[in-house]
PDB file of C-alpha atoms in Angstrom:
ATOM      1  CA  UNK A  38     -11.556  15.662  42.279  1.00 87.00           C
ATOM      2  CA  UNK A  39     -10.599  12.454  40.199  1.00 94.00           C
ATOM      3  CA  UNK A  40      -7.486  11.349  38.426  1.00 97.00           C
ATOM      4  CA  UNK A  41      -7.146  12.274  35.390  1.00 97.00           C
ATOM      5  CA  UNK A  42      -4.623  11.572  32.566  1.00 97.00           C
ATOM      6  CA  UNK A  43      -3.138  15.140  30.708  1.00 97.00           C
ATOM      7  CA  UNK A  44      -2.432  13.852  27.349  1.00 96.00           C
ATOM      8  CA  UNK A  45       0.563  15.223  25.571  1.00 96.00           C
ATOM      9  CA  UNK A  46       1.371  14.795  22.096  1.00 95.00           C
ATOM     10  CA  UNK A  47       4.921  14.551  19.564  1.00 95.00           C
ATOM     11  CA  UNK A  48       5.704  16.346  16.695  1.00 95.00           C
ATOM     12  CA  UNK A  49       8.398  15.069  14.494  1.00 96.00           C
ATOM     13  CA  UNK A  50      10.134  16.400  10.954  1.00 97.00           C
ATOM     14  CA  UNK A  51      13.205  16.400   9.334  1.00 98.00           C
ATOM     15  CA  UNK A  52      15.150  17.884  12.495  1.00 98.00           C
ATOM     16  CA  UNK A  53      13.933  15.246  14.935  1.00 97.00           C
ATOM     17  CA  UNK A  54      11.026  14.638  17.475  1.00 95.00           C
ATOM     18  CA  UNK A  55       9.194  17.325  19.910  1.00 96.00           C
ATOM     19  CA  UNK A  56       7.399  15.896  23.026  1.00 96.00           C
ATOM     20  CA  UNK A  57       5.090  18.450  24.512  1.00 96.00           C
ATOM     21  CA  UNK A  58       2.294  18.408  26.814  1.00 97.00           C
ATOM     22  CA  UNK A  59       0.442  22.099  26.282  1.00 96.00           C
ATOM     23  CA  UNK A  60      -2.415  20.836  28.892  1.00 96.00           C
ATOM     24  CA  UNK A  61      -0.138  20.367  32.028  1.00 97.00           C
ATOM     25  CA  UNK A  62      -0.234  23.506  34.474  1.00 96.00           C
ATOM     26  CA  UNK A  63       3.172  23.005  36.488  1.00 97.00           C
ATOM     27  CA  UNK A  64       2.397  26.056  38.781  1.00 97.00           C
ATOM     28  CA  UNK A  65       2.016  24.103  41.680  1.00 97.00           C
ATOM     29  CA  UNK A  66       5.247  21.816  41.056  1.00 98.00           C
ATOM     30  CA  UNK A  67       7.549  22.055  44.080  1.00 98.00           C
ATOM     31  CA  UNK A  68       9.641  18.879  43.818  1.00 97.00           C
ATOM     32  CA  UNK A  69      10.416  16.072  41.603  1.00 98.00           C
ATOM     33  CA  UNK A  70      12.335  12.863  41.657  1.00 97.00           C
ATOM     34  CA  UNK A  71      12.615   9.928  39.397  1.00 98.00           C
ATOM     35  CA  UNK A  72      11.613   6.053  40.112  1.00 97.00           C
ATOM     36  CA  UNK A  73      13.535   3.161  38.198  1.00 96.00           C
ATOM     37  CA  UNK A  74      12.563  -0.276  40.036  1.00 94.00           C
ATOM     38  CA  UNK A  75      15.389  -2.499  39.664  1.00 93.00           C
ATOM     39  CA  UNK A  76      12.598  -5.451  38.550  1.00 95.00           C
ATOM     40  CA  UNK A  77       9.621  -5.869  36.388  1.00 96.00           C
ATOM     41  CA  UNK A  78       8.071  -8.002  38.580  1.00 96.00           C
ATOM     42  CA  UNK A  79       8.331  -5.505  41.668  1.00 96.00           C
ATOM     43  CA  UNK A  80       5.507  -3.623  42.088  1.00 96.00           C
ATOM     44  CA  UNK A  81       6.449  -0.164  44.390  1.00 95.00           C
ATOM     45  CA  UNK A  82       3.028   0.441  46.468  1.00 93.00           C
ATOM     46  CA  UNK A  83       1.275   0.749  48.170  1.00 97.00           C
ATOM     47  CA  UNK A  84       1.929   4.396  49.109  1.00 96.00           C
ATOM     48  CA  UNK A  85       0.061   7.947  49.239  1.00 97.00           C
ATOM     49  CA  UNK A  86      -0.980  10.788  50.694  1.00 96.00           C
ATOM     50  CA  UNK A  87      -3.951  12.404  52.665  1.00 96.00           C
ATOM     51  CA  UNK A  88      -2.501  16.135  51.727  1.00 97.00           C
ATOM     52  CA  UNK A  89      -0.304  16.067  48.791  1.00 97.00           C
ATOM     53  CA  UNK A  90      -0.703  15.766  45.262  1.00 97.00           C
ATOM     54  CA  UNK A  91       1.228  13.824  42.415  1.00 98.00           C
ATOM     55  CA  UNK A  92       1.915  14.177  38.786  1.00 98.00           C
ATOM     56  CA  UNK A  93       3.650  11.275  36.895  1.00 98.00           C
ATOM     57  CA  UNK A  94       5.116  10.952  33.667  1.00 98.00           C
ATOM     58  CA  UNK A  95       7.163   8.292  31.921  1.00 98.00           C
ATOM     59  CA  UNK A  96      10.582   9.696  31.034  1.00 96.00           C
ATOM     60  CA  UNK A  97      11.603   6.377  29.563  1.00 97.00           C
ATOM     61  CA  UNK A  98       9.593   3.041  28.963  1.00 97.00           C
ATOM     62  CA  UNK A  99       6.041   2.207  30.045  1.00 97.00           C
ATOM     63  CA  UNK A 100       4.456   1.893  33.536  1.00 98.00           C
ATOM     64  CA  UNK A 101       1.331   0.405  35.068  1.00 98.00           C
ATOM     65  CA  UNK A 102       0.081   2.657  37.854  1.00 98.00           C
ATOM     66  CA  UNK A 103      -2.902   1.892  39.863  1.00 98.00           C
ATOM     67  CA  UNK A 104      -4.627   3.967  42.301  1.00 98.00           C
ATOM     68  CA  UNK A 105      -7.256   3.693  45.313  1.00 98.00           C
ATOM     69  CA  UNK A 106      -9.217   6.177  46.852  1.00 98.00           C
ATOM     70  CA  UNK A 107      -8.945   5.641  50.525  1.00 98.00           C
ATOM     71  CA  UNK A 108     -11.720   5.703  52.881  1.00 97.00           C
ATOM     72  CA  UNK A 109     -10.421   5.533  56.070  1.00 97.00           C
ATOM     73  CA  UNK A 110      -6.510   6.544  56.552  1.00 97.00           C
ATOM     74  CA  UNK A 111      -6.378   4.701  59.445  1.00 95.00           C
ATOM     75  CA  UNK A 112      -7.916   1.479  58.396  1.00 96.00           C
ATOM     76  CA  UNK A 113      -9.000   1.111  54.875  1.00 97.00           C
ATOM     77  CA  UNK A 114     -11.644  -0.988  53.463  1.00 97.00           C
ATOM     78  CA  UNK A 115     -10.086  -3.537  51.539  1.00 96.00           C
ATOM     79  CA  UNK A 116     -12.217  -4.073  49.002  1.00 96.00           C
ATOM     80  CA  UNK A 117     -12.184  -0.428  47.483  1.00 97.00           C
ATOM     81  CA  UNK A 118     -11.853   0.337  43.876  1.00 97.00           C
ATOM     82  CA  UNK A 119      -8.737   0.103  41.935  1.00 97.00           C
ATOM     83  CA  UNK A 120      -8.122   2.832  39.136  1.00 97.00           C
ATOM     84  CA  UNK A 121      -5.792   1.358  36.406  1.00 97.00           C
ATOM     85  CA  UNK A 122      -3.640   3.543  34.031  1.00 97.00           C
ATOM     86  CA  UNK A 123      -0.987   2.914  31.391  1.00 97.00           C
ATOM     87  CA  UNK A 124       1.329   5.515  30.491  1.00 96.00           C
ATOM     88  CA  UNK A 125       4.650   5.759  28.187  1.00 95.00           C
ATOM     89  CA  UNK A 126       7.221   8.290  27.172  1.00 95.00           C
ATOM     90  CA  UNK A 127       5.824   8.398  23.698  1.00 93.00           C
ATOM     91  CA  UNK A 128       3.660  11.201  24.367  1.00 89.00           C
ATOM     92  CA  UNK A 129       4.368  12.841  27.474  1.00 94.00           C
ATOM     93  CA  UNK A 130       1.231  12.003  28.921  1.00 97.00           C
ATOM     94  CA  UNK A 131       1.183  13.228  32.605  1.00 98.00           C
ATOM     95  CA  UNK A 132      -1.328  11.382  35.224  1.00 98.00           C
ATOM     96  CA  UNK A 133      -2.601  13.627  37.429  1.00 98.00           C
ATOM     97  CA  UNK A 134      -3.510  11.924  41.145  1.00 98.00           C
ATOM     98  CA  UNK A 135      -5.191  14.363  43.782  1.00 97.00           C
ATOM     99  CA  UNK A 136      -4.754  14.002  47.385  1.00 97.00           C
ATOM    100  CA  UNK A 137      -6.843  11.223  49.032  1.00 98.00           C
ATOM    101  CA  UNK A 138      -5.086   8.316  46.946  1.00 98.00           C
ATOM    102  CA  UNK A 139      -2.613   5.919  47.272  1.00 98.00           C
ATOM    103  CA  UNK A 140      -0.508   4.195  44.119  1.00 98.00           C
ATOM    104  CA  UNK A 141       1.204   1.027  43.161  1.00 97.00           C
ATOM    105  CA  UNK A 142       3.640   1.460  40.093  1.00 98.00           C
ATOM    106  CA  UNK A 143       5.024  -1.239  38.481  1.00 98.00           C
ATOM    107  CA  UNK A 144       7.712  -1.000  35.107  1.00 98.00           C
ATOM    108  CA  UNK A 145       6.547  -2.574  31.988  1.00 98.00           C
ATOM    109  CA  UNK A 146      10.014  -2.580  30.200  1.00 97.00           C
ATOM    110  CA  UNK A 147      13.314  -2.300  31.534  1.00 96.00           C
ATOM    111  CA  UNK A 148      15.025   0.602  32.366  1.00 96.00           C
ATOM    112  CA  UNK A 149      12.227   2.725  32.893  1.00 98.00           C
ATOM    113  CA  UNK A 150      11.925   5.697  34.222  1.00 98.00           C
ATOM    114  CA  UNK A 151       8.690   7.563  35.947  1.00 98.00           C
ATOM    115  CA  UNK A 152       9.306  11.415  36.471  1.00 98.00           C
ATOM    116  CA  UNK A 153       6.980  12.007  39.855  1.00 98.00           C
ATOM    117  CA  UNK A 154       5.958  15.728  40.571  1.00 98.00           C
ATOM    118  CA  UNK A 155       5.074  16.730  43.822  1.00 98.00           C
ATOM    119  CA  UNK A 156       2.888  19.700  45.602  1.00 97.00           C
ATOM    120  CA  UNK A 157       4.895  19.590  48.562  1.00 96.00           C
ATOM    121  CA  UNK A 158       8.745  19.723  49.965  1.00 95.00           C
ATOM    122  CA  UNK A 159      10.122  16.506  51.357  1.00 92.00           C
ATOM    123  CA  UNK A 160       9.512  16.915  55.148  1.00 90.00           C
ATOM    124  CA  UNK A 161       7.249  19.822  54.681  1.00 93.00           C
ATOM    125  CA  UNK A 162       4.372  18.003  56.281  1.00 93.00           C
ATOM    126  CA  UNK A 163       4.179  14.274  57.581  1.00 92.00           C
ATOM    127  CA  UNK A 164       1.735  12.998  55.035  1.00 94.00           C
ATOM    128  CA  UNK A 165       3.151   9.484  53.733  1.00 93.00           C
ATOM    129  CA  UNK A 166       0.917   6.493  54.192  1.00 96.00           C
ATOM    130  CA  UNK A 167       2.040   2.933  53.220  1.00 97.00           C
ATOM    131  CA  UNK A 168       0.234  -0.315  53.079  1.00 97.00           C
ATOM    132  CA  UNK A 169       1.338  -3.896  52.528  1.00 96.00           C
ATOM    133  CA  UNK A 170       1.049  -4.844  48.880  1.00 95.00           C
ATOM    134  CA  UNK A 171      -1.546  -7.485  49.458  1.00 94.00           C
ATOM    135  CA  UNK A 172      -3.497  -5.361  52.069  1.00 96.00           C
ATOM    136  CA  UNK A 173      -6.228  -4.781  48.874  1.00 94.00           C
ATOM    137  CA  UNK A 174      -8.222  -7.294  47.193  1.00 86.00           C
ATOM    138  CA  UNK A 175      -7.339  -6.948  43.553  1.00 78.00           C
TER     139      UNK A 175
END
């Protein structure tokens, strides 16, 4: 399975605006949390999961999310392909990240907030992998 952007949309009338995503199935979600980076220069990464899946949606602001599919969890190749996504809070888009990927996350606006949804509870398994931000050749 590959990462994919699940497009949301917006509807506005005299009452206000409704953001929605009728294509997103949230039935696998067990846990949610919000990421708010302290500085725009900060790149949060590389972190990922061999088993777990993630879904990202910008609640406020904009984010650049980069993904890498890992070939070897003990010693990944340094020249793996990087997939870059931009998501914002204007249309409630959801970025689906299947298992087997790591991510880096950077806010593109101050005070941006990213909703993260996961299909496992905290501590349900040992499936967190981290690599130094400089490890991969980008």
